[in-house]
Amino acid sequence: MTHAHGRRGLVIGLTVATAVAAVAKSSGADTPQPAVDAAEMARHKRNMQLAIDQAKRNPGRPFGCVIVDDLTGEVTGEGVVNMAANPMFHAEVVAMNDYIARHGNKGWEHQTMYGTGEPCPMCMSAAIWAGLPSLVYASDTPFVRKFVNNINIRAKDVIAAAQPLYKSKLLLGGVLSDVTDKMFEDRDKASKPK
């Protein structure tokens, strides 16, 4: 079996396992949140604001993302959704491509990804394949689905299906969701005929 066929089989297996897990569970169940101290939360909020600034570049689909180096605090990748150019250009994928263009496909273990929406299964899988261990998001999938077509599989379920391949250090949701939830609501209002 070639490496490509092995990887394709693993992706298909992960997708099927995740879909089964999503059907078996209540998809709207809240993800248990890790304990985060006040200083760490302040840092996450600062970085999430950078992702929100990216999302403002496309108010029709307010998905923005930044990747931040945990050691230096430097923004190492950024992106906004651009599915008009390519259906895979979700904000997280655009930010990962930007990171690779700047730094090569290495050094992921010291990075944290910040996104205005919970990573979809494709984006979460890309982060898993990169070995990007920490993800922080604002609006969760059950909320976003009310306003934007979205696959109803939670990031935590993709992570669970990737074991033992992947070790997550942090999956934290709801950071500045009061801001991003309003962005999705405003997008919905703007798209309705008057």
Short mmCIF file of N, CA and C in Angstrom, two decimals:
data_model
loop_
_atom_site.label_atom_id
_atom_site.label_comp_id
_atom_site.label_asym_id
_atom_site.label_seq_id
_atom_site.Cartn_x
_atom_site.Cartn_y
_atom_site.Cartn_z
N MET A 1 0.85 -1.18 0.00
CA MET A 1 0.00 0.00 0.00
C MET A 1 0.89 1.24 0.00
N THR A 2 0.58 2.18 -0.87
CA THR A 2 1.37 3.41 -0.90
C THR A 2 0.98 4.30 0.26
N HIS A 3 1.87 5.27 0.53
CA HIS A 3 1.61 6.23 1.61
C HIS A 3 0.32 6.99 1.36
N ALA A 4 0.07 7.38 0.10
CA ALA A 4 -1.15 8.14 -0.23
C ALA A 4 -2.39 7.30 0.02
N HIS A 5 -2.34 6.01 -0.37
CA HIS A 5 -3.50 5.16 -0.14
C HIS A 5 -3.73 4.93 1.34
N GLY A 6 -2.66 4.78 2.12
CA GLY A 6 -2.79 4.61 3.56
C GLY A 6 -3.40 5.83 4.22
N ARG A 7 -2.93 7.01 3.81
CA ARG A 7 -3.46 8.26 4.36
C ARG A 7 -4.93 8.43 3.97
N ARG A 8 -5.25 8.14 2.70
CA ARG A 8 -6.63 8.27 2.23
C ARG A 8 -7.54 7.34 3.03
N GLY A 9 -7.09 6.11 3.26
CA GLY A 9 -7.88 5.16 4.04
C GLY A 9 -8.09 5.65 5.47
N LEU A 10 -7.04 6.23 6.06
CA LEU A 10 -7.16 6.75 7.41
C LEU A 10 -8.14 7.91 7.46
N VAL A 11 -8.06 8.81 6.46
CA VAL A 11 -8.99 9.95 6.42
C VAL A 11 -10.42 9.45 6.28
N ILE A 12 -10.64 8.48 5.39
CA ILE A 12 -11.99 7.94 5.22
C ILE A 12 -12.46 7.30 6.53
N GLY A 13 -11.57 6.53 7.16
CA GLY A 13 -11.92 5.91 8.43
C GLY A 13 -12.25 6.93 9.51
N LEU A 14 -11.43 7.99 9.60
CA LEU A 14 -11.70 9.06 10.57
C LEU A 14 -13.04 9.72 10.30
N THR A 15 -13.31 9.97 9.02
CA THR A 15 -14.56 10.63 8.65
C THR A 15 -15.76 9.77 9.03
N VAL A 16 -15.70 8.49 8.72
CA VAL A 16 -16.80 7.58 9.06
C VAL A 16 -16.96 7.48 10.58
N ALA A 17 -15.86 7.29 11.29
CA ALA A 17 -15.93 7.18 12.76
C ALA A 17 -16.48 8.45 13.38
N THR A 18 -16.07 9.58 12.85
CA THR A 18 -16.55 10.85 13.38
C THR A 18 -18.04 11.03 13.11
N ALA A 19 -18.46 10.66 11.91
CA ALA A 19 -19.88 10.78 11.58
C ALA A 19 -20.72 9.88 12.48
N VAL A 20 -20.25 8.66 12.71
CA VAL A 20 -20.97 7.76 13.61
C VAL A 20 -21.04 8.34 15.01
N ALA A 21 -19.92 8.88 15.48
CA ALA A 21 -19.90 9.47 16.82
C ALA A 21 -20.84 10.66 16.91
N ALA A 22 -20.90 11.45 15.84
CA ALA A 22 -21.77 12.63 15.84
C ALA A 22 -23.23 12.24 15.87
N VAL A 23 -23.58 11.18 15.15
CA VAL A 23 -24.97 10.73 15.14
C VAL A 23 -25.32 10.13 16.50
N ALA A 24 -24.38 9.42 17.10
CA ALA A 24 -24.64 8.76 18.37
C ALA A 24 -24.77 9.74 19.52
N LYS A 25 -24.12 10.90 19.41
CA LYS A 25 -24.14 11.88 20.49
C LYS A 25 -25.06 13.04 20.13
N SER A 26 -25.40 13.80 21.13
CA SER A 26 -26.10 15.06 20.88
C SER A 26 -25.08 16.05 20.36
N SER A 27 -25.27 16.50 19.11
CA SER A 27 -24.28 17.39 18.50
C SER A 27 -24.24 18.75 19.17
N GLY A 28 -25.28 19.12 19.87
CA GLY A 28 -25.30 20.43 20.51
C GLY A 28 -24.71 20.42 21.92
N ALA A 29 -24.23 19.26 22.36
CA ALA A 29 -23.68 19.18 23.71
C ALA A 29 -22.47 20.10 23.83
N ASP A 30 -22.39 20.79 24.91
CA ASP A 30 -21.26 21.70 25.13
C ASP A 30 -19.98 20.90 25.33
N THR A 31 -18.90 21.45 24.80
CA THR A 31 -17.59 20.85 25.00
C THR A 31 -17.08 21.28 26.37
N PRO A 32 -16.67 20.31 27.21
CA PRO A 32 -16.10 20.71 28.51
C PRO A 32 -14.89 21.62 28.28
N GLN A 33 -14.82 22.69 29.01
CA GLN A 33 -13.75 23.66 28.82
C GLN A 33 -12.60 23.40 29.79
N PRO A 34 -11.37 23.47 29.28
CA PRO A 34 -10.22 23.29 30.17
C PRO A 34 -10.09 24.48 31.11
N ALA A 35 -9.42 24.26 32.23
CA ALA A 35 -9.16 25.35 33.18
C ALA A 35 -8.11 26.28 32.57
N VAL A 36 -8.45 27.54 32.50
CA VAL A 36 -7.55 28.55 31.93
C VAL A 36 -7.49 29.70 32.92
N ASP A 37 -6.27 30.09 33.34
CA ASP A 37 -6.15 31.18 34.30
C ASP A 37 -6.40 32.53 33.61
N ALA A 38 -6.54 33.57 34.40
CA ALA A 38 -6.91 34.90 33.89
C ALA A 38 -5.88 35.44 32.89
N ALA A 39 -4.61 35.27 33.16
CA ALA A 39 -3.57 35.78 32.26
C ALA A 39 -3.60 35.05 30.92
N GLU A 40 -3.79 33.73 30.98
CA GLU A 40 -3.86 32.95 29.74
C GLU A 40 -5.11 33.32 28.94
N MET A 41 -6.23 33.52 29.64
CA MET A 41 -7.47 33.91 28.94
C MET A 41 -7.31 35.28 28.30
N ALA A 42 -6.64 36.21 28.96
CA ALA A 42 -6.40 37.53 28.39
C ALA A 42 -5.59 37.41 27.10
N ARG A 43 -4.59 36.53 27.10
CA ARG A 43 -3.78 36.30 25.89
C ARG A 43 -4.64 35.70 24.78
N HIS A 44 -5.49 34.73 25.13
CA HIS A 44 -6.37 34.13 24.12
C HIS A 44 -7.34 35.16 23.54
N LYS A 45 -7.85 36.04 24.39
CA LYS A 45 -8.76 37.08 23.89
C LYS A 45 -8.04 38.05 22.96
N ARG A 46 -6.82 38.44 23.30
CA ARG A 46 -6.05 39.34 22.40
C ARG A 46 -5.84 38.69 21.04
N ASN A 47 -5.46 37.43 21.06
CA ASN A 47 -5.22 36.73 19.80
C ASN A 47 -6.51 36.47 19.04
N MET A 48 -7.60 36.20 19.75
CA MET A 48 -8.88 36.01 19.07
C MET A 48 -9.32 37.30 18.39
N GLN A 49 -9.01 38.43 19.00
CA GLN A 49 -9.36 39.71 18.36
C GLN A 49 -8.67 39.83 17.00
N LEU A 50 -7.47 39.28 16.88
CA LEU A 50 -6.76 39.30 15.60
C LEU A 50 -7.49 38.44 14.57
N ALA A 51 -8.04 37.31 15.01
CA ALA A 51 -8.83 36.47 14.11
C ALA A 51 -10.12 37.19 13.71
N ILE A 52 -10.72 37.90 14.64
CA ILE A 52 -11.92 38.68 14.34
C ILE A 52 -11.60 39.77 13.32
N ASP A 53 -10.45 40.41 13.47
CA ASP A 53 -10.04 41.42 12.49
C ASP A 53 -9.90 40.80 11.10
N GLN A 54 -9.39 39.59 11.02
CA GLN A 54 -9.32 38.89 9.73
C GLN A 54 -10.73 38.66 9.18
N ALA A 55 -11.64 38.19 10.04
CA ALA A 55 -13.00 37.87 9.60
C ALA A 55 -13.73 39.09 9.06
N LYS A 56 -13.41 40.26 9.56
CA LYS A 56 -14.06 41.49 9.10
C LYS A 56 -13.73 41.79 7.64
N ARG A 57 -12.71 41.13 7.10
CA ARG A 57 -12.37 41.31 5.68
C ARG A 57 -13.40 40.64 4.77
N ASN A 58 -14.24 39.74 5.31
CA ASN A 58 -15.27 39.07 4.54
C ASN A 58 -16.55 38.98 5.37
N PRO A 59 -17.29 40.08 5.49
CA PRO A 59 -18.48 40.06 6.35
C PRO A 59 -19.57 39.10 5.86
N GLY A 60 -19.53 38.71 4.59
CA GLY A 60 -20.51 37.76 4.09
C GLY A 60 -20.31 36.35 4.66
N ARG A 61 -19.11 36.03 5.06
CA ARG A 61 -18.78 34.76 5.73
C ARG A 61 -17.71 35.08 6.77
N PRO A 62 -18.10 35.50 7.96
CA PRO A 62 -17.14 36.04 8.93
C PRO A 62 -16.26 35.01 9.64
N PHE A 63 -15.52 34.26 8.83
CA PHE A 63 -14.56 33.30 9.37
C PHE A 63 -13.16 33.86 9.17
N GLY A 64 -12.46 34.09 10.27
CA GLY A 64 -11.08 34.55 10.22
C GLY A 64 -10.24 33.69 11.13
N CYS A 65 -8.93 33.66 10.86
CA CYS A 65 -8.05 32.79 11.62
C CYS A 65 -6.66 33.39 11.68
N VAL A 66 -6.00 33.22 12.81
CA VAL A 66 -4.57 33.51 12.95
C VAL A 66 -3.92 32.33 13.65
N ILE A 67 -2.65 32.14 13.34
CA ILE A 67 -1.82 31.16 14.04
C ILE A 67 -0.76 31.97 14.77
N VAL A 68 -0.59 31.68 16.04
CA VAL A 68 0.31 32.45 16.89
C VAL A 68 1.35 31.53 17.51
N ASP A 69 2.61 31.95 17.48
CA ASP A 69 3.69 31.20 18.09
C ASP A 69 3.58 31.33 19.61
N ASP A 70 3.48 30.21 20.30
CA ASP A 70 3.33 30.21 21.76
C ASP A 70 4.57 30.75 22.48
N LEU A 71 5.73 30.63 21.86
CA LEU A 71 6.97 31.05 22.50
C LEU A 71 7.25 32.54 22.34
N THR A 72 6.89 33.10 21.18
CA THR A 72 7.22 34.50 20.90
C THR A 72 6.01 35.43 20.88
N GLY A 73 4.81 34.87 20.71
CA GLY A 73 3.61 35.70 20.57
C GLY A 73 3.44 36.26 19.17
N GLU A 74 4.33 35.92 18.25
CA GLU A 74 4.28 36.41 16.87
C GLU A 74 3.14 35.73 16.11
N VAL A 75 2.43 36.51 15.28
CA VAL A 75 1.46 35.94 14.35
C VAL A 75 2.26 35.29 13.23
N THR A 76 2.11 33.98 13.07
CA THR A 76 2.89 33.23 12.10
C THR A 76 2.10 32.83 10.87
N GLY A 77 0.79 33.04 10.91
CA GLY A 77 -0.07 32.75 9.77
C GLY A 77 -1.41 33.42 9.99
N GLU A 78 -2.06 33.83 8.90
CA GLU A 78 -3.37 34.46 9.02
C GLU A 78 -4.18 34.18 7.77
N GLY A 79 -5.48 34.25 7.92
CA GLY A 79 -6.33 33.99 6.77
C GLY A 79 -7.78 34.32 7.02
N VAL A 80 -8.47 34.49 5.92
CA VAL A 80 -9.91 34.71 5.92
C VAL A 80 -10.50 33.73 4.91
N VAL A 81 -11.71 33.28 5.14
CA VAL A 81 -12.35 32.33 4.24
C VAL A 81 -12.39 32.92 2.82
N ASN A 82 -12.12 32.08 1.82
CA ASN A 82 -12.17 32.51 0.42
C ASN A 82 -12.61 31.33 -0.43
N MET A 83 -13.83 30.84 -0.16
CA MET A 83 -14.34 29.69 -0.88
C MET A 83 -14.71 30.02 -2.32
N ALA A 84 -14.80 31.29 -2.68
CA ALA A 84 -15.04 31.65 -4.08
C ALA A 84 -13.84 31.24 -4.94
N ALA A 85 -12.66 31.28 -4.36
CA ALA A 85 -11.44 30.90 -5.08
C ALA A 85 -11.25 29.39 -5.08
N ASN A 86 -11.59 28.73 -3.95
CA ASN A 86 -11.36 27.31 -3.80
C ASN A 86 -12.24 26.83 -2.65
N PRO A 87 -13.01 25.75 -2.82
CA PRO A 87 -13.90 25.31 -1.74
C PRO A 87 -13.16 24.87 -0.48
N MET A 88 -11.87 24.61 -0.59
CA MET A 88 -11.10 24.22 0.60
C MET A 88 -10.50 25.41 1.32
N PHE A 89 -10.66 26.62 0.78
CA PHE A 89 -10.05 27.80 1.39
C PHE A 89 -10.89 28.33 2.55
N HIS A 90 -11.06 27.48 3.56
CA HIS A 90 -11.62 27.94 4.82
C HIS A 90 -10.53 28.76 5.50
N ALA A 91 -10.91 29.61 6.43
CA ALA A 91 -9.94 30.52 7.07
C ALA A 91 -8.76 29.75 7.67
N GLU A 92 -9.03 28.61 8.30
CA GLU A 92 -7.96 27.84 8.93
C GLU A 92 -6.97 27.32 7.88
N VAL A 93 -7.49 26.83 6.76
CA VAL A 93 -6.62 26.31 5.70
C VAL A 93 -5.80 27.45 5.08
N VAL A 94 -6.43 28.59 4.87
CA VAL A 94 -5.71 29.76 4.33
C VAL A 94 -4.60 30.16 5.30
N ALA A 95 -4.90 30.18 6.60
CA ALA A 95 -3.89 30.54 7.60
C ALA A 95 -2.76 29.51 7.64
N MET A 96 -3.10 28.23 7.52
CA MET A 96 -2.07 27.20 7.50
C MET A 96 -1.18 27.34 6.26
N ASN A 97 -1.79 27.63 5.11
CA ASN A 97 -1.00 27.85 3.90
C ASN A 97 -0.09 29.07 4.05
N ASP A 98 -0.60 30.11 4.69
CA ASP A 98 0.21 31.31 4.93
C ASP A 98 1.39 30.96 5.85
N TYR A 99 1.12 30.19 6.90
CA TYR A 99 2.18 29.76 7.82
C TYR A 99 3.27 29.01 7.04
N ILE A 100 2.86 28.05 6.21
CA ILE A 100 3.82 27.25 5.45
C ILE A 100 4.63 28.13 4.50
N ALA A 101 3.98 29.10 3.86
CA ALA A 101 4.70 30.00 2.96
C ALA A 101 5.76 30.80 3.71
N ARG A 102 5.47 31.16 4.95
CA ARG A 102 6.42 31.95 5.75
C ARG A 102 7.50 31.12 6.44
N HIS A 103 7.11 29.91 6.91
CA HIS A 103 7.99 29.16 7.82
C HIS A 103 8.28 27.73 7.38
N GLY A 104 7.67 27.29 6.31
CA GLY A 104 7.80 25.89 5.92
C GLY A 104 6.85 25.02 6.72
N ASN A 105 6.77 23.76 6.34
CA ASN A 105 5.86 22.82 6.99
C ASN A 105 6.56 22.18 8.19
N LYS A 106 6.85 23.01 9.18
CA LYS A 106 7.56 22.55 10.38
C LYS A 106 7.25 23.50 11.53
N GLY A 107 7.55 23.07 12.74
CA GLY A 107 7.40 23.94 13.90
C GLY A 107 5.98 24.10 14.41
N TRP A 108 5.08 23.24 13.98
CA TRP A 108 3.67 23.35 14.38
C TRP A 108 3.49 23.14 15.88
N GLU A 109 4.38 22.40 16.52
CA GLU A 109 4.17 22.00 17.91
C GLU A 109 4.16 23.17 18.89
N HIS A 110 4.60 24.35 18.46
CA HIS A 110 4.61 25.53 19.34
C HIS A 110 3.64 26.60 18.86
N GLN A 111 2.61 26.18 18.11
CA GLN A 111 1.67 27.13 17.54
C GLN A 111 0.27 26.91 18.14
N THR A 112 -0.50 27.99 18.20
CA THR A 112 -1.92 27.90 18.56
C THR A 112 -2.71 28.57 17.45
N MET A 113 -3.76 27.89 17.00
CA MET A 113 -4.65 28.42 15.98
C MET A 113 -5.87 29.06 16.66
N TYR A 114 -6.21 30.27 16.22
CA TYR A 114 -7.38 31.00 16.72
C TYR A 114 -8.33 31.21 15.55
N GLY A 115 -9.59 30.79 15.72
CA GLY A 115 -10.57 30.96 14.66
C GLY A 115 -11.88 31.50 15.19
N THR A 116 -12.56 32.28 14.36
CA THR A 116 -13.83 32.87 14.78
C THR A 116 -14.94 31.84 14.87
N GLY A 117 -14.77 30.70 14.19
CA GLY A 117 -15.72 29.60 14.29
C GLY A 117 -15.01 28.32 14.67
N GLU A 118 -15.74 27.40 15.27
CA GLU A 118 -15.18 26.09 15.60
C GLU A 118 -14.71 25.42 14.31
N PRO A 119 -13.52 24.83 14.31
CA PRO A 119 -13.03 24.20 13.07
C PRO A 119 -13.98 23.11 12.58
N CYS A 120 -14.26 23.13 11.27
CA CYS A 120 -15.06 22.08 10.66
C CYS A 120 -14.22 20.80 10.60
N PRO A 121 -14.80 19.68 10.23
CA PRO A 121 -14.02 18.43 10.18
C PRO A 121 -12.81 18.51 9.25
N MET A 122 -12.93 19.20 8.11
CA MET A 122 -11.80 19.33 7.20
C MET A 122 -10.67 20.11 7.86
N CYS A 123 -11.00 21.24 8.47
CA CYS A 123 -9.98 22.11 9.08
C CYS A 123 -9.37 21.45 10.30
N MET A 124 -10.19 20.79 11.10
CA MET A 124 -9.66 20.09 12.28
C MET A 124 -8.74 18.97 11.83
N SER A 125 -9.12 18.25 10.79
CA SER A 125 -8.26 17.18 10.27
C SER A 125 -6.94 17.74 9.75
N ALA A 126 -6.97 18.88 9.07
CA ALA A 126 -5.73 19.51 8.58
C ALA A 126 -4.82 19.86 9.76
N ALA A 127 -5.40 20.38 10.83
CA ALA A 127 -4.61 20.72 12.02
C ALA A 127 -4.01 19.45 12.64
N ILE A 128 -4.78 18.38 12.64
CA ILE A 128 -4.28 17.11 13.16
C ILE A 128 -3.11 16.62 12.33
N TRP A 129 -3.27 16.63 11.00
CA TRP A 129 -2.18 16.16 10.13
C TRP A 129 -0.93 17.01 10.29
N ALA A 130 -1.10 18.30 10.55
CA ALA A 130 0.06 19.17 10.75
C ALA A 130 0.71 18.94 12.12
N GLY A 131 -0.07 18.42 13.06
CA GLY A 131 0.44 18.28 14.43
C GLY A 131 0.29 19.57 15.21
N LEU A 132 -0.66 20.41 14.80
CA LEU A 132 -0.92 21.68 15.48
C LEU A 132 -1.74 21.36 16.73
N PRO A 133 -1.14 21.46 17.93
CA PRO A 133 -1.75 20.88 19.12
C PRO A 133 -2.79 21.73 19.85
N SER A 134 -2.84 23.03 19.56
CA SER A 134 -3.70 23.92 20.35
C SER A 134 -4.60 24.73 19.44
N LEU A 135 -5.90 24.67 19.73
CA LEU A 135 -6.89 25.41 18.95
C LEU A 135 -7.84 26.13 19.88
N VAL A 136 -8.08 27.38 19.56
CA VAL A 136 -9.01 28.22 20.33
C VAL A 136 -10.01 28.78 19.32
N TYR A 137 -11.29 28.67 19.65
CA TYR A 137 -12.30 29.20 18.73
C TYR A 137 -13.33 30.01 19.50
N ALA A 138 -14.10 30.78 18.75
CA ALA A 138 -15.12 31.64 19.35
C ALA A 138 -16.49 30.96 19.24
N SER A 139 -17.20 31.15 18.15
CA SER A 139 -18.55 30.60 17.98
C SER A 139 -18.49 29.10 17.73
N ASP A 140 -19.40 28.36 18.36
CA ASP A 140 -19.38 26.91 18.19
C ASP A 140 -20.26 26.46 17.02
N THR A 141 -20.03 25.24 16.58
CA THR A 141 -20.71 24.69 15.41
C THR A 141 -22.23 24.74 15.52
N PRO A 142 -22.86 24.33 16.64
CA PRO A 142 -24.32 24.40 16.69
C PRO A 142 -24.86 25.82 16.47
N PHE A 143 -24.15 26.83 16.95
CA PHE A 143 -24.59 28.21 16.73
C PHE A 143 -24.36 28.62 15.28
N VAL A 144 -23.18 28.38 14.76
CA VAL A 144 -22.84 28.81 13.40
C VAL A 144 -23.78 28.18 12.38
N ARG A 145 -24.16 26.95 12.61
CA ARG A 145 -25.06 26.24 11.68
C ARG A 145 -26.40 26.95 11.48
N LYS A 146 -26.80 27.75 12.42
CA LYS A 146 -28.06 28.49 12.27
C LYS A 146 -27.97 29.52 11.15
N PHE A 147 -26.75 29.92 10.79
CA PHE A 147 -26.56 31.04 9.87
C PHE A 147 -25.77 30.69 8.61
N VAL A 148 -24.97 29.64 8.67
CA VAL A 148 -24.09 29.28 7.57
C VAL A 148 -24.13 27.76 7.41
N ASN A 149 -24.18 27.27 6.18
CA ASN A 149 -24.10 25.83 5.97
C ASN A 149 -22.81 25.31 6.59
N ASN A 150 -22.94 24.25 7.35
CA ASN A 150 -21.80 23.73 8.09
C ASN A 150 -22.02 22.26 8.36
N ILE A 151 -20.97 21.48 8.35
CA ILE A 151 -21.07 20.06 8.67
C ILE A 151 -21.17 19.93 10.18
N ASN A 152 -22.14 19.18 10.63
CA ASN A 152 -22.47 19.10 12.05
C ASN A 152 -21.63 18.04 12.77
N ILE A 153 -20.32 18.22 12.72
CA ILE A 153 -19.41 17.35 13.46
C ILE A 153 -18.50 18.27 14.27
N ARG A 154 -18.48 18.06 15.55
CA ARG A 154 -17.71 18.93 16.45
C ARG A 154 -16.21 18.62 16.38
N ALA A 155 -15.39 19.63 16.62
CA ALA A 155 -13.94 19.48 16.61
C ALA A 155 -13.49 18.43 17.62
N LYS A 156 -14.11 18.40 18.78
CA LYS A 156 -13.74 17.42 19.81
C LYS A 156 -13.96 16.00 19.33
N ASP A 157 -14.97 15.80 18.49
CA ASP A 157 -15.24 14.46 17.97
C ASP A 157 -14.22 14.04 16.91
N VAL A 158 -13.75 15.00 16.12
CA VAL A 158 -12.68 14.71 15.16
C VAL A 158 -11.40 14.35 15.92
N ILE A 159 -11.11 15.12 16.98
CA ILE A 159 -9.93 14.83 17.80
C ILE A 159 -10.03 13.43 18.41
N ALA A 160 -11.19 13.09 18.95
CA ALA A 160 -11.38 11.77 19.55
C ALA A 160 -11.18 10.67 18.52
N ALA A 161 -11.65 10.89 17.30
CA ALA A 161 -11.52 9.88 16.25
C ALA A 161 -10.08 9.75 15.77
N ALA A 162 -9.24 10.75 16.03
CA ALA A 162 -7.85 10.73 15.57
C ALA A 162 -6.90 10.05 16.55
N GLN A 163 -7.41 9.59 17.68
CA GLN A 163 -6.54 8.94 18.67
C GLN A 163 -6.14 7.55 18.19
N PRO A 164 -4.92 7.12 18.39
CA PRO A 164 -3.81 7.74 19.11
C PRO A 164 -2.89 8.57 18.22
N LEU A 165 -3.30 8.85 16.99
CA LEU A 165 -2.49 9.60 16.03
C LEU A 165 -2.14 11.00 16.52
N TYR A 166 -3.03 11.62 17.29
CA TYR A 166 -2.93 13.04 17.61
C TYR A 166 -3.09 13.26 19.09
N LYS A 167 -2.28 14.17 19.62
CA LYS A 167 -2.38 14.55 21.04
C LYS A 167 -2.71 16.03 21.11
N SER A 168 -3.91 16.34 21.55
CA SER A 168 -4.36 17.73 21.69
C SER A 168 -3.88 18.28 23.02
N LYS A 169 -3.26 19.47 22.98
CA LYS A 169 -2.88 20.15 24.22
C LYS A 169 -4.01 21.07 24.69
N LEU A 170 -4.74 21.66 23.73
CA LEU A 170 -5.78 22.62 24.11
C LEU A 170 -6.83 22.71 23.02
N LEU A 171 -8.08 22.56 23.40
CA LEU A 171 -9.22 22.87 22.56
C LEU A 171 -10.14 23.72 23.44
N LEU A 172 -10.18 25.00 23.16
CA LEU A 172 -10.92 25.94 23.99
C LEU A 172 -11.90 26.71 23.12
N GLY A 173 -13.17 26.65 23.46
CA GLY A 173 -14.20 27.32 22.69
C GLY A 173 -14.85 28.45 23.47
N GLY A 174 -15.55 29.30 22.75
CA GLY A 174 -16.33 30.37 23.36
C GLY A 174 -15.57 31.64 23.64
N VAL A 175 -14.29 31.73 23.23
CA VAL A 175 -13.49 32.93 23.50
C VAL A 175 -13.96 34.07 22.59
N LEU A 176 -14.48 35.11 23.17
CA LEU A 176 -15.07 36.27 22.48
C LEU A 176 -16.24 35.88 21.58
N SER A 177 -16.94 34.82 21.96
CA SER A 177 -18.09 34.39 21.15
C SER A 177 -19.22 35.42 21.17
N ASP A 178 -19.26 36.27 22.19
CA ASP A 178 -20.28 37.33 22.18
C ASP A 178 -20.07 38.24 20.95
N VAL A 179 -18.83 38.46 20.58
CA VAL A 179 -18.51 39.29 19.41
C VAL A 179 -18.79 38.52 18.13
N THR A 180 -18.29 37.30 18.03
CA THR A 180 -18.43 36.55 16.78
C THR A 180 -19.86 36.08 16.55
N ASP A 181 -20.57 35.72 17.61
CA ASP A 181 -21.98 35.35 17.44
C ASP A 181 -22.75 36.50 16.80
N LYS A 182 -22.48 37.72 17.23
CA LYS A 182 -23.15 38.89 16.64
C LYS A 182 -22.75 39.07 15.18
N MET A 183 -21.50 38.76 14.84
CA MET A 183 -21.08 38.86 13.44
C MET A 183 -21.88 37.90 12.56
N PHE A 184 -22.10 36.68 13.04
CA PHE A 184 -22.89 35.71 12.27
C PHE A 184 -24.36 36.14 12.19
N GLU A 185 -24.89 36.65 13.30
CA GLU A 185 -26.28 37.15 13.29
C GLU A 185 -26.43 38.32 12.34
N ASP A 186 -25.49 39.25 12.36
CA ASP A 186 -25.54 40.42 11.47
C ASP A 186 -25.42 39.99 10.01
N ARG A 187 -24.58 39.00 9.74
CA ARG A 187 -24.43 38.49 8.38
C ARG A 187 -25.76 37.92 7.90
N ASP A 188 -26.46 37.20 8.78
CA ASP A 188 -27.74 36.62 8.43
C ASP A 188 -28.77 37.71 8.14
N LYS A 189 -28.82 38.73 8.99
CA LYS A 189 -29.77 39.83 8.77
C LYS A 189 -29.49 40.54 7.46
N ALA A 190 -28.22 40.77 7.15
CA ALA A 190 -27.84 41.49 5.92
C ALA A 190 -28.18 40.69 4.68
N SER A 191 -28.22 39.35 4.78
CA SER A 191 -28.46 38.52 3.61
C SER A 191 -29.95 38.33 3.31
N LYS A 192 -30.82 38.72 4.25
CA LYS A 192 -32.26 38.55 4.04
C LYS A 192 -32.82 39.74 3.26
N PRO A 193 -33.76 39.45 2.32
CA PRO A 193 -34.35 40.57 1.56
C PRO A 193 -35.15 41.49 2.48
N LYS A 194 -35.10 42.76 2.13
CA LYS A 194 -35.79 43.76 2.95
C LYS A 194 -37.15 44.06 2.43
#
